[in-house]
XYZ file of C-alpha atoms in Angstrom:
758
model
C -1.907 -20.812 -14.761
C -0.265 -17.498 -15.605
C 3.369 -17.226 -14.633
C 4.560 -15.379 -11.557
C 8.022 -13.865 -11.843
C 10.739 -15.814 -10.007
C 8.194 -18.026 -8.242
C 9.906 -21.105 -6.786
C 6.702 -22.683 -5.459
C 4.530 -23.026 -8.555
C 4.732 -26.170 -10.717
C 7.418 -25.835 -13.356
C 5.059 -25.989 -16.333
C 3.088 -23.050 -14.933
C 6.029 -20.740 -15.570
C 6.664 -21.617 -19.193
C 5.757 -19.266 -21.989
C 5.247 -22.082 -24.464
C 1.515 -22.177 -25.219
C 1.387 -25.932 -25.786
C 2.817 -26.631 -22.355
C 0.485 -24.074 -20.722
C -2.534 -25.613 -22.464
C -1.550 -29.135 -21.480
C -0.947 -28.078 -17.904
C -4.253 -26.199 -17.823
C -6.145 -29.272 -19.011
C -4.500 -31.354 -16.322
C -5.427 -28.806 -13.666
C -9.001 -28.633 -14.965
C -9.344 -32.372 -14.769
C -8.005 -32.292 -11.225
C -10.694 -29.769 -10.308
C -13.344 -32.281 -11.334
C -11.729 -35.305 -9.689
C -11.118 -35.995 -5.974
C -7.951 -34.506 -4.461
C -5.843 -36.659 -2.133
C -3.531 -34.897 0.302
C -0.275 -36.554 1.306
C 0.467 -36.717 4.986
C 3.713 -35.042 5.990
C 6.084 -36.764 8.357
C 7.128 -34.809 11.434
C 10.443 -32.965 11.407
C 12.975 -34.072 14.008
C 15.020 -31.342 15.682
C 18.635 -31.753 16.659
C 18.711 -31.174 20.389
C 22.281 -32.329 20.880
C 23.894 -28.884 20.611
C 24.886 -27.294 23.894
C 22.946 -24.268 25.118
C 24.634 -21.098 26.432
C 24.515 -20.578 30.158
C 21.423 -18.853 31.533
C 22.018 -15.537 33.249
C 20.214 -13.753 36.034
C 18.082 -10.757 35.116
C 20.614 -8.475 36.816
C 23.498 -9.946 34.835
C 21.504 -9.705 31.587
C 20.709 -6.036 32.159
C 24.372 -5.222 32.727
C 25.302 -7.101 29.568
C 22.703 -5.620 27.181
C 22.342 -2.083 28.532
C 25.185 -0.629 26.370
C 23.510 -2.073 23.241
C 19.979 -0.686 23.634
C 19.253 2.799 22.255
C 16.613 5.493 22.523
C 15.295 6.718 19.160
C 13.761 10.203 19.338
C 11.932 11.659 16.349
C 11.091 15.291 15.747
C 8.431 17.428 14.123
C 9.102 20.011 11.417
C 9.875 22.639 14.042
C 12.605 20.459 15.522
C 10.629 19.556 18.661
C 10.706 16.006 19.967
C 7.308 14.403 19.391
C 7.933 10.785 20.358
C 10.438 8.100 21.284
C 11.016 4.476 20.425
C 13.686 1.852 20.978
C 16.327 -0.044 19.069
C 19.404 -2.192 19.601
C 22.834 -2.699 18.081
C 23.165 -5.688 15.739
C 26.692 -5.100 14.400
C 29.820 -3.531 15.828
C 30.169 -1.190 12.835
C 27.053 0.891 13.396
C 23.912 -1.075 12.444
C 20.862 -0.678 14.701
C 17.583 -2.584 14.382
C 14.203 -1.098 15.227
C 10.590 -0.975 14.038
C 9.846 0.922 10.845
C 7.011 2.875 12.431
C 9.461 4.176 15.063
C 11.528 6.077 12.496
C 8.625 6.811 10.143
C 9.032 8.305 6.677
C 10.061 11.874 6.046
C 11.117 12.123 9.672
C 14.308 13.273 11.327
C 15.465 11.351 14.383
C 18.478 10.747 16.572
C 19.927 7.758 18.425
C 21.114 7.958 22.017
C 22.981 5.317 24.011
C 22.776 4.651 27.738
C 26.112 6.411 28.306
C 24.697 9.598 26.770
C 26.446 9.320 23.394
C 24.206 10.692 20.651
C 24.312 10.040 16.889
C 22.512 11.202 13.755
C 21.646 8.382 11.320
C 23.567 8.413 8.037
C 21.412 5.922 6.125
C 18.510 3.551 6.322
C 20.348 0.298 5.652
C 17.236 -1.827 5.018
C 13.513 -1.764 5.745
C 10.359 -3.793 5.184
C 6.880 -2.382 5.540
C 5.084 -5.727 5.810
C 7.070 -6.838 8.867
C 7.489 -3.289 10.248
C 11.277 -3.612 10.442
C 14.110 -1.174 9.779
C 17.893 -1.184 10.099
C 19.677 2.153 10.654
C 23.361 2.922 10.167
C 25.291 5.411 12.282
C 28.930 6.485 11.990
C 30.299 4.452 14.886
C 32.581 1.464 15.397
C 33.400 -0.955 18.199
C 29.803 -1.042 19.380
C 28.431 -3.809 21.612
C 26.266 -5.918 19.317
C 23.638 -8.216 20.810
C 23.752 -11.855 19.672
C 20.900 -12.858 17.372
C 18.884 -15.953 18.247
C 16.577 -18.225 16.266
C 12.979 -17.186 16.852
C 11.710 -20.465 15.383
C 13.193 -22.196 18.453
C 11.338 -19.942 20.927
C 8.790 -22.081 22.738
C 5.549 -21.254 24.495
C 6.226 -20.555 28.166
C 9.867 -19.527 27.632
C 10.880 -16.754 30.055
C 12.062 -13.582 28.280
C 12.941 -9.989 29.103
C 12.296 -6.864 27.056
C 14.131 -3.554 27.132
C 12.749 -0.254 25.874
C 11.598 3.249 26.671
C 7.916 2.960 27.668
C 6.168 6.332 27.884
C 9.584 7.985 27.633
C 11.008 6.144 30.670
C 14.347 5.328 29.100
C 16.069 1.929 29.337
C 13.285 0.243 31.279
C 13.325 -3.555 31.716
C 10.382 -5.917 32.080
C 10.241 -9.696 32.467
C 7.587 -12.066 31.145
C 6.782 -15.200 29.143
C 6.123 -16.229 25.567
C 2.359 -16.760 25.424
C 1.681 -17.893 21.860
C 2.139 -17.116 18.181
C -0.485 -15.138 16.273
C -0.755 -14.082 12.639
C -1.536 -10.445 11.782
C -1.895 -9.424 8.127
C 0.010 -12.489 6.998
C 2.920 -11.999 9.411
C 3.409 -14.381 12.346
C 3.909 -12.446 15.577
C 5.091 -13.631 18.984
C 2.543 -12.968 21.712
C 4.118 -11.998 25.029
C 2.838 -11.798 28.578
C 4.614 -8.454 28.891
C 3.176 -4.937 29.228
C 3.959 -2.867 26.115
C 3.562 0.917 25.998
C 4.425 3.648 23.475
C 8.205 3.913 23.419
C 8.755 0.155 23.715
C 8.466 -0.388 19.960
C 11.699 -1.557 18.367
C 13.196 -2.783 21.618
C 14.711 -6.277 21.867
C 13.067 -9.344 23.376
C 15.765 -11.661 24.754
C 15.936 -15.117 26.242
C 17.789 -15.705 29.508
C 21.008 -16.432 27.582
C 20.964 -12.887 26.197
C 20.004 -13.730 22.582
C 17.547 -11.499 20.732
C 14.511 -13.414 19.464
C 12.122 -10.585 18.563
C 11.430 -6.842 18.438
C 8.547 -5.343 20.398
C 6.090 -3.799 17.985
C 2.560 -3.331 19.346
C 0.348 -3.332 22.405
C -2.757 -5.461 22.795
C -6.045 -3.590 22.935
C -7.473 -6.353 25.138
C -5.054 -6.371 28.046
C -2.511 -4.053 29.606
C -0.140 -6.979 30.187
C -0.118 -8.321 26.663
C 2.083 -7.342 23.733
C 3.322 -8.588 20.392
C 6.763 -8.788 18.837
C 8.155 -9.391 15.343
C 10.308 -12.564 15.182
C 14.018 -11.851 14.708
C 14.125 -14.355 11.823
C 12.114 -11.819 9.791
C 15.083 -9.451 10.115
C 17.698 -11.861 8.773
C 16.729 -11.620 5.060
C 17.044 -7.822 5.280
C 20.568 -8.156 6.622
C 21.549 -10.583 3.869
C 20.262 -8.330 1.069
C 20.082 -4.728 2.306
C 18.962 -1.794 0.166
C 20.667 1.253 1.702
C 19.324 4.736 1.147
C 20.944 7.947 2.383
C 19.121 9.885 5.102
C 18.602 13.029 3.028
C 16.838 10.914 0.413
C 14.836 8.973 3.013
C 13.513 12.185 4.505
C 12.327 13.306 1.069
C 10.590 10.034 0.114
C 7.227 10.982 1.572
C 7.811 14.701 2.039
C 5.258 17.261 0.908
C 6.022 19.211 -2.235
C 7.019 22.623 -0.859
C 5.975 24.235 -4.141
C 2.411 23.192 -3.316
C 2.190 23.151 0.491
C 3.400 25.079 3.537
C 3.085 23.507 6.994
C 2.387 25.720 10.020
C 2.454 24.820 13.726
C 4.379 21.545 13.492
C 2.784 18.080 13.352
C 3.959 15.534 10.815
C 2.533 15.872 7.312
C 3.542 13.432 4.587
C 2.413 12.561 1.099
C 2.030 9.325 -0.833
C 0.863 9.679 -4.384
C -2.370 11.634 -4.243
C -2.917 11.314 -0.486
C -1.737 13.565 2.310
C -1.360 12.074 5.790
C -1.267 14.111 8.999
C -0.361 12.740 12.411
C 1.051 13.871 15.755
C -0.349 17.002 17.451
C 0.552 20.455 16.182
C 1.940 23.222 18.363
C -1.059 25.505 17.907
C -4.016 25.842 20.246
C -5.869 22.511 20.531
C -3.020 20.667 18.826
C -3.776 22.693 15.697
C -1.606 22.351 12.592
C -2.199 23.839 9.155
C -1.083 22.789 5.689
C -1.666 25.743 3.337
C -1.985 25.517 -0.440
C 0.602 27.684 -2.222
C -0.877 27.814 -5.709
C -2.981 30.769 -6.948
C -6.727 30.651 -6.288
C -9.548 31.724 -8.602
C -11.094 35.113 -7.916
C -14.205 35.337 -5.742
C -16.359 33.356 -5.468
C -13.975 30.454 -4.854
C -14.473 26.871 -3.713
C -12.262 24.249 -2.120
C -12.953 20.568 -1.527
C -11.237 17.518 -0.074
C -12.153 13.974 0.945
C -10.998 13.083 4.455
C -10.829 10.019 6.718
C -10.278 10.302 10.498
C -8.880 7.432 12.526
C -10.856 8.571 15.574
C -14.143 10.490 15.490
C -13.210 12.319 18.700
C -10.560 14.146 16.674
C -10.906 16.822 14.016
C -9.505 17.450 10.542
C -10.745 19.214 7.446
C -10.582 22.421 5.397
C -9.045 25.819 6.108
C -9.914 29.010 4.209
C -9.690 32.775 4.649
C -6.208 32.312 6.154
C -3.763 35.180 6.635
C -0.920 32.650 6.423
C -0.560 32.486 10.191
C -3.015 32.484 13.117
C -6.200 33.789 11.477
C -8.418 31.502 9.408
C -11.770 29.768 9.098
C -12.112 26.015 9.503
C -14.765 23.538 8.384
C -14.288 19.990 9.658
C -15.887 17.057 11.461
C -15.295 16.981 15.208
C -16.696 14.395 17.631
C -18.967 13.137 14.855
C -20.503 16.574 14.218
C -19.714 19.243 11.619
C -18.159 22.463 12.820
C -17.541 25.886 11.252
C -15.042 27.912 13.262
C -13.116 31.178 13.095
C -9.640 31.601 14.589
C -8.704 35.227 15.202
C -5.532 34.471 17.148
C -3.402 31.837 18.873
C -5.508 30.900 21.907
C -8.939 29.861 23.132
C -9.982 33.464 23.701
C -9.684 34.205 19.972
C -11.539 31.102 18.844
C -15.214 31.208 17.830
C -17.456 28.267 16.959
C -19.773 29.830 14.375
C -21.926 26.714 14.074
C -21.816 23.056 15.075
C -24.440 20.560 13.983
C -24.940 16.813 13.567
C -25.765 15.655 10.056
C -27.205 12.395 8.733
C -25.120 12.955 5.597
C -21.840 12.574 7.497
C -20.573 8.966 7.500
C -18.714 8.222 10.730
C -15.580 6.147 10.329
C -15.652 6.494 6.544
C -14.417 8.805 3.819
C -16.353 12.088 3.631
C -16.095 14.839 1.043
C -16.056 18.382 2.449
C -16.645 21.415 0.246
C -16.698 25.125 1.061
C -17.908 27.987 -1.131
C -16.548 31.290 0.176
C -17.688 34.603 -1.238
C -18.171 38.101 0.100
C -20.731 37.939 2.906
C -21.536 34.231 2.583
C -19.987 30.871 3.481
C -21.628 27.638 2.277
C -20.404 24.325 3.746
C -21.232 20.951 2.242
C -20.619 17.350 3.289
C -21.012 14.659 0.645
C -22.639 17.293 -1.605
C -25.330 18.165 0.953
C -25.498 21.748 2.251
C -25.183 21.587 6.047
C -24.090 25.083 7.140
C -24.736 28.554 5.720
C -23.033 31.460 7.451
C -22.953 35.211 6.804
C -19.916 35.820 8.974
C -17.704 38.624 7.630
C -14.939 38.378 10.214
C -12.178 37.364 7.787
C -11.562 38.290 4.158
C -10.802 35.843 1.369
C -7.316 34.441 1.938
C -5.233 31.298 1.679
C -6.809 27.847 1.759
C -5.650 24.386 2.767
C -5.997 21.616 5.320
C -6.072 21.446 9.117
C -5.846 18.835 11.833
C -6.263 19.052 15.602
C -5.185 17.095 18.698
C -3.956 13.494 18.221
C -5.989 12.910 15.082
C -4.459 10.756 12.384
C -6.117 12.066 9.228
C -5.806 11.068 5.584
C -6.796 13.504 2.822
C -7.312 12.881 -0.878
C -8.686 14.783 -3.851
C -7.891 18.326 -2.666
C -8.997 20.785 -5.328
C -9.886 24.422 -5.890
C -12.203 26.074 -8.394
C -15.254 28.241 -8.897
C -17.977 25.583 -9.010
C -16.702 22.229 -7.758
C -20.156 20.883 -7.026
C -21.368 21.076 -10.625
C -22.295 17.712 -12.100
C -22.828 16.746 -15.711
C -26.461 16.000 -16.589
C -27.225 12.325 -17.041
C -28.582 11.144 -20.359
C -32.169 9.922 -20.618
C -30.876 6.370 -21.011
C -28.800 6.663 -17.808
C -31.793 8.059 -15.921
C -33.972 5.148 -17.026
C -31.244 2.680 -16.067
C -30.997 4.109 -12.535
C -34.761 4.213 -12.101
C -34.983 0.542 -12.948
C -31.994 -0.321 -10.741
C -33.047 1.495 -7.581
C -35.930 0.964 -5.176
C -37.571 3.769 -3.246
C -38.528 3.388 0.408
C -40.872 5.758 2.211
C -39.593 7.453 5.363
C -40.805 6.041 8.681
C -43.567 7.921 10.555
C -43.161 7.046 14.247
C -46.312 8.878 15.398
C -48.481 7.056 12.881
C -47.048 3.765 14.153
C -48.142 4.525 17.744
C -51.712 5.168 16.540
C -52.062 1.682 15.087
C -54.223 -0.868 16.953
C -52.258 -3.005 19.380
C -53.039 -6.148 17.369
C -51.445 -4.656 14.223
C -48.208 -3.322 15.679
C -46.479 -6.691 15.979
C -47.441 -7.622 12.421
C -46.232 -4.244 11.095
C -42.997 -4.626 13.042
C -42.419 -8.085 11.488
C -43.202 -6.809 7.984
C -40.791 -3.882 8.421
C -38.108 -6.246 9.693
C -38.572 -8.461 6.626
C -38.486 -5.390 4.384
C -35.262 -4.218 6.045
C -33.681 -7.615 5.370
C -34.746 -7.338 1.715
C -33.271 -3.849 1.478
C -30.004 -5.021 3.036
C -29.820 -7.778 0.445
C -30.693 -5.235 -2.235
C -27.959 -2.907 -0.955
C -25.430 -5.727 -1.326
C -26.628 -6.368 -4.864
C -26.321 -2.669 -5.734
C -22.798 -2.523 -4.308
C -21.816 -5.543 -6.380
C -23.441 -3.994 -9.457
C -21.576 -0.721 -8.871
C -18.316 -2.656 -8.483
C -18.960 -4.639 -11.669
C -19.763 -1.473 -13.617
C -16.592 0.193 -12.297
C -14.495 -2.759 -13.396
C -16.128 -2.859 -16.816
C -15.459 0.840 -17.286
C -11.846 0.453 -16.116
C -11.424 -2.575 -18.364
C -12.503 -0.525 -21.380
C -10.147 2.289 -20.329
C -7.229 -0.116 -20.074
C -7.970 -1.701 -23.458
C -8.093 1.791 -24.991
C -4.801 2.753 -23.294
C -3.079 -0.217 -25.012
C -4.589 0.471 -28.427
C -2.395 2.239 -30.950
C 1.242 2.381 -32.031
C 3.748 0.986 -29.539
C 5.628 4.295 -29.187
C 2.408 6.129 -28.288
C 1.352 3.795 -25.455
C 1.921 5.225 -21.964
C 3.150 2.095 -20.166
C 3.299 3.810 -16.762
C -0.328 4.924 -16.961
C -1.488 1.525 -18.216
C 0.267 -0.182 -15.290
C -1.349 2.278 -12.861
C -4.738 1.415 -14.383
C -4.014 -2.211 -13.435
C -3.513 -1.015 -9.847
C -6.847 0.771 -9.971
C -8.613 -2.554 -10.474
C -8.255 -3.112 -6.723
C -7.927 0.500 -5.597
C -10.718 2.562 -7.182
C -9.600 5.718 -5.359
C -6.105 5.640 -6.879
C -5.109 9.098 -8.123
C -3.231 8.201 -11.304
C -2.479 11.814 -12.196
C -0.798 12.346 -8.824
C 1.495 9.353 -9.328
C 2.354 10.404 -12.862
C 3.209 13.845 -11.527
C 5.372 12.341 -8.775
C 7.133 10.132 -11.305
C 7.736 13.082 -13.639
C 9.373 14.936 -10.740
C 11.704 11.961 -10.240
C 12.543 11.985 -13.953
C 13.328 15.702 -13.783
C 15.618 15.072 -10.826
C 17.388 12.327 -12.777
C 17.766 14.586 -15.819
C 19.884 16.960 -13.745
C 22.174 14.073 -12.777
C 22.471 12.988 -16.423
C 23.852 16.302 -17.664
C 27.456 15.248 -17.140
C 26.923 11.706 -18.453
C 27.511 11.705 -22.194
C 28.292 8.126 -23.241
C 25.651 5.349 -22.991
C 27.457 3.456 -20.215
C 27.676 6.554 -18.005
C 23.986 7.299 -18.559
C 22.971 3.763 -17.630
C 25.162 3.941 -14.518
C 23.531 7.237 -13.510
C 20.049 5.738 -13.946
C 21.018 2.613 -11.979
C 22.573 4.625 -9.154
C 19.557 6.943 -8.913
C 17.009 4.109 -8.992
C 18.639 1.742 -6.502
C 21.161 3.625 -4.371
C 19.517 7.039 -4.089
C 15.843 6.080 -4.305
C 16.010 2.682 -2.571
C 14.040 0.526 -5.038
C 14.586 -3.177 -4.371
C 13.172 -6.614 -4.986
C 10.605 -8.045 -2.591
C 12.019 -11.169 -1.004
C 10.301 -11.540 2.367
C 6.732 -11.046 1.083
C 6.945 -11.972 -2.589
C 3.319 -13.009 -3.133
C 1.827 -9.808 -1.738
C -0.177 -8.219 -4.556
C 1.151 -4.828 -3.486
C 4.334 -5.849 -5.339
C 2.350 -5.697 -8.588
C 0.505 -2.427 -7.859
C 2.719 0.254 -9.362
C 1.491 2.962 -6.971
C 2.506 0.863 -3.960
C 5.805 -0.079 -5.574
C 6.517 3.653 -5.954
C 5.479 4.287 -2.344
C 7.270 1.316 -0.788
C 10.230 1.103 -3.223
C 9.634 -2.669 -3.315
C 8.310 -4.897 -6.079
C 8.524 -7.859 -8.445
C 10.975 -8.104 -11.348
C 8.347 -6.930 -13.810
C 6.970 -3.988 -11.792
C 10.480 -2.752 -10.997
C 11.438 -3.159 -14.661
C 8.485 -1.053 -15.794
C 9.513 1.770 -13.466
C 13.188 1.458 -14.415
C 12.411 1.644 -18.151
C 9.846 4.433 -17.840
C 12.085 6.516 -15.588
C 14.932 6.140 -18.046
C 12.760 6.961 -21.032
C 11.340 10.108 -19.443
C 14.777 11.284 -18.352
C 16.333 10.649 -21.764
C 17.971 7.221 -21.309
C 16.738 5.488 -24.441
C 17.166 2.000 -25.887
C 15.696 0.225 -22.825
C 13.299 -2.658 -23.398
C 11.602 -5.360 -21.360
C 12.818 -8.947 -21.732
C 10.159 -11.585 -20.900
C 12.337 -14.401 -19.590
C 10.145 -17.240 -18.289
C 9.698 -16.770 -14.557
C 11.942 -13.693 -14.260
C 11.371 -10.470 -16.188
C 14.450 -8.393 -17.062
C 15.508 -5.285 -18.979
C 17.951 -4.990 -21.845
C 19.951 -1.930 -22.844
C 21.011 -1.794 -26.487
C 22.258 1.659 -27.544
C 23.524 2.093 -31.096
C 27.120 0.989 -31.504
C 27.270 -0.678 -28.084
C 27.034 -4.284 -26.919
C 23.627 -5.325 -25.619
C 23.384 -5.603 -21.820
C 20.872 -7.738 -19.921
C 19.927 -6.134 -16.590
C 18.308 -7.843 -13.588
C 16.345 -5.026 -11.952
C 15.227 -7.382 -9.169
C 18.901 -7.830 -8.254
C 19.681 -4.101 -7.985
C 20.551 -3.668 -11.655
C 23.223 -6.354 -11.934
C 24.404 -7.273 -15.444
C 23.474 -10.803 -16.544
C 25.407 -12.843 -19.133
C 23.810 -15.215 -21.621
C 25.032 -18.183 -19.574
C 23.553 -16.722 -16.380
C 20.262 -16.073 -18.160
C 20.174 -19.701 -19.303
C 20.672 -20.833 -15.708
C 17.926 -18.498 -14.427
C 15.439 -19.792 -17.005
C 16.395 -23.391 -16.288
C 15.976 -22.900 -12.521
C 12.701 -20.974 -12.768
C 10.989 -22.719 -15.667
C 12.812 -26.009 -16.159
C 13.297 -25.166 -19.825
C 16.121 -24.029 -22.090
C 16.573 -20.371 -22.962
C 15.388 -19.591 -26.489
C 16.162 -16.563 -28.633
C 12.500 -15.498 -28.535
C 12.804 -15.039 -24.762
C 15.316 -12.237 -25.361
C 13.159 -10.291 -27.790
C 11.722 -6.989 -26.551
C 8.294 -7.407 -24.988
C 5.410 -5.343 -26.331
C 3.776 -3.034 -23.804
C 0.436 -4.831 -24.022
C 2.207 -8.139 -23.283
C 3.883 -6.571 -20.242
C 0.477 -5.513 -18.902
C -0.962 -8.968 -19.589
C 1.903 -10.570 -17.681
C 1.286 -8.225 -14.731
C -2.390 -9.231 -14.724
C -1.489 -12.925 -14.805
C 0.864 -12.354 -11.871
C -1.997 -10.790 -9.919
C -4.262 -13.734 -10.715
C -1.602 -16.223 -9.592
C -0.871 -14.241 -6.422
C -4.596 -14.108 -5.634
C -4.802 -17.877 -5.982
C -2.132 -18.187 -3.286
C -4.057 -16.054 -0.822
C -7.769 -16.112 -1.673
C -10.706 -18.331 -2.370
C -13.731 -17.394 -4.405
C -13.972 -15.521 -7.685
C -11.281 -12.906 -7.013
C -8.513 -14.413 -9.221
C -10.943 -14.667 -12.159
C -11.382 -10.912 -12.518
C -7.770 -10.422 -13.600
C -8.181 -12.999 -16.369
C -11.373 -11.211 -17.442
C -9.209 -8.163 -18.153
C -6.512 -10.270 -19.846
C -9.106 -11.700 -22.218
C -10.560 -8.240 -22.878
C -7.064 -7.184 -24.015
C -6.237 -10.454 -25.779
C -9.540 -12.256 -26.520
C -7.877 -15.020 -28.563
C -5.519 -16.250 -25.821
C -6.311 -19.950 -25.508
C -4.174 -20.522 -22.358
C -6.101 -17.810 -20.518
C -9.472 -19.216 -21.598
C -8.340 -22.564 -20.238
C -7.039 -21.010 -17.009
C -10.270 -19.082 -16.514
C -12.332 -22.232 -17.126
C -10.462 -23.958 -14.302
C -10.922 -21.017 -11.925
C -14.593 -20.634 -12.805
C -15.193 -24.306 -12.144
C -13.351 -24.097 -8.819
C -15.695 -21.285 -7.713
C -18.866 -23.082 -8.828
C -19.382 -21.030 -11.997
C -20.219 -23.998 -14.200
C -21.849 -21.835 -16.870
C -18.714 -19.685 -17.123
C -16.477 -22.760 -17.319
C -18.662 -24.171 -20.124
C -18.383 -20.834 -21.959
C -14.566 -20.961 -21.969
C -14.423 -24.661 -22.887
C -16.867 -24.081 -25.738
C -14.681 -21.214 -26.968
C -11.719 -23.612 -27.128
C -13.743 -26.116 -29.159
C -14.908 -23.405 -31.542
C -11.486 -21.730 -31.930
C -9.557 -25.035 -32.175
C -6.181 -23.585 -31.115
C -3.059 -25.525 -32.048
C -1.466 -27.854 -29.529
C -4.561 -28.734 -27.511
C -6.377 -32.056 -27.125
C -9.828 -30.968 -28.303
C -11.295 -34.421 -27.656
C -10.368 -34.087 -23.988
C -11.881 -30.606 -23.859
C -15.097 -32.047 -25.307
C -15.113 -34.790 -22.666
C -14.642 -32.221 -19.887
C -17.426 -30.079 -21.312
C -19.774 -33.070 -21.429
C -18.825 -33.951 -17.845
C -20.151 -30.563 -16.733
């Protein structure tokens, strides 16, 4: 198996870099896949029930005790208007408050208010975790009343609890209920409560009758009004042990729109992650309208704009804006209630709003991504959805003007691929070979004639209906095959692109782009250019901070401070095996990752900002970075541990703990960029094996072997995975390769026996 950085759960041999040990371990695992597995029965764990329990309190006494510790968290739109409330509670006397991450959001301003009316602005986000939806805020306050923290693992089904929050804005409301069960959502165990949960409750504490916090309210059940879910308090404890503070001014800018590109009008909350723009909360304009106008120059008439949009609710509306005067007047083309609408706004209210055309379209895919395109020229407006013309208008009410995006009402909309040009719909002509390939791959089905069906004899209709049903089933199967074929072709194309990106001199390889290509294996819509642009902006910001740092130590300190303290990057400890920790785009978005993904960003940020002499160090089980400027002592840096300096003795201990092997000099040599990418791919394969069944883990090793076709350990690993998924032919292929290549350190006779056994 390929090694996963700092993985305490895998067998020791799986984390060694020594090829002989990997090959031997792989053979053992392959043999186990053929033989019968015997599971050992675990003995039950006895709990110590001898400790005394605190005295139970009445609900009235509990309310009096906890009321000073529960806070109202109000967040605001860009115009400074309150657009929602949540809850939180004090967990330390010196100003730490726990809540749900979605309560404070990203790029949002908010304030904290206590029951006595005292109000505070947050000074930092002390810690946060997106997987568990938790956040810890710091305010400048002391001598606060902190609530005692319980042990959520001890909370039993049927235990009476109370919850405090601000449901629907009704501040400091209390409700009593019971623990119903425990349920897993997206890999996180939640506590199910027989308690009504409403907007505003999120982040509030769930307490037992002794006044100990066991959970934070986080979401309402869609099935029942008297059912809610809460995040166990034990999920918060790792964040408190290893916080990753980030100042509020930096937090607000993490997901903020680039003001050089966009201008927001009429409120609402607009944010940006990589190449996607997200809009939520209603705007202050008519119909909850909010605009996000593009600030870059446009081509002369005729001009086109396009974007791909996804709506969370088809009753909402979001799409393109054009012909804008920069304020109230503009055209809009967008889906609304499942139909496509072209509108003209001549002012701020309903009396200045005109629906030029509204039509349903079979080309619009409800609940899915849809690409909208508008061609605007003098006297003509052409509107397309998924490259099909749906509306043509000759309205001349507004001249050519600014363009951008719009959302209405409570719609949560996500946009990607916004672009401008003169002919965005133009497509390159396919070659004759490509045309023949598609003709052979696709089947044509005639359209259904309902009138002709009614004219058939009664005796034939049932037979025709059965034949059509069978044909539909065949087409559904064929559609699945075509989707798989499209996915396979995409991966093959991406695989070739990644191999090409790693080909050439080491100094010419763009490690950041290659790592983003790895992310695209599982996210085909990833906008790599957008992330490179975002990363370049970070490097430019760091360059400004480096101007006063002349000696190598000062420059390294500036990089470390910017990366960890100001930007909030940190190691993932509560959800280590999540593959998001290996996707560089999500590591940039979430500021959370594995040792190797954080190291790649740390090195690339330093290189682009002018901090040279950084290199990756492939320690078994725990990737690090070394800094070796001319004339200075070499420093080993643990990026997973917030940039701490590691001595040789500490490195030996880390390798011994993670891999059960001694540290060798070769472990401290600088890793080549292609080897870094291969290690990231092996991490993804190992992580997938922890969470998935089927052929998913194999695809990462397919890419590894495309980059390094002579890697015997990966052929052996892939043979085991192929066999486990029933791909006997694929397993034979890899085993035969091993017999033909005869790599050193492998028992070829045993490989031959395994091959014969298949």
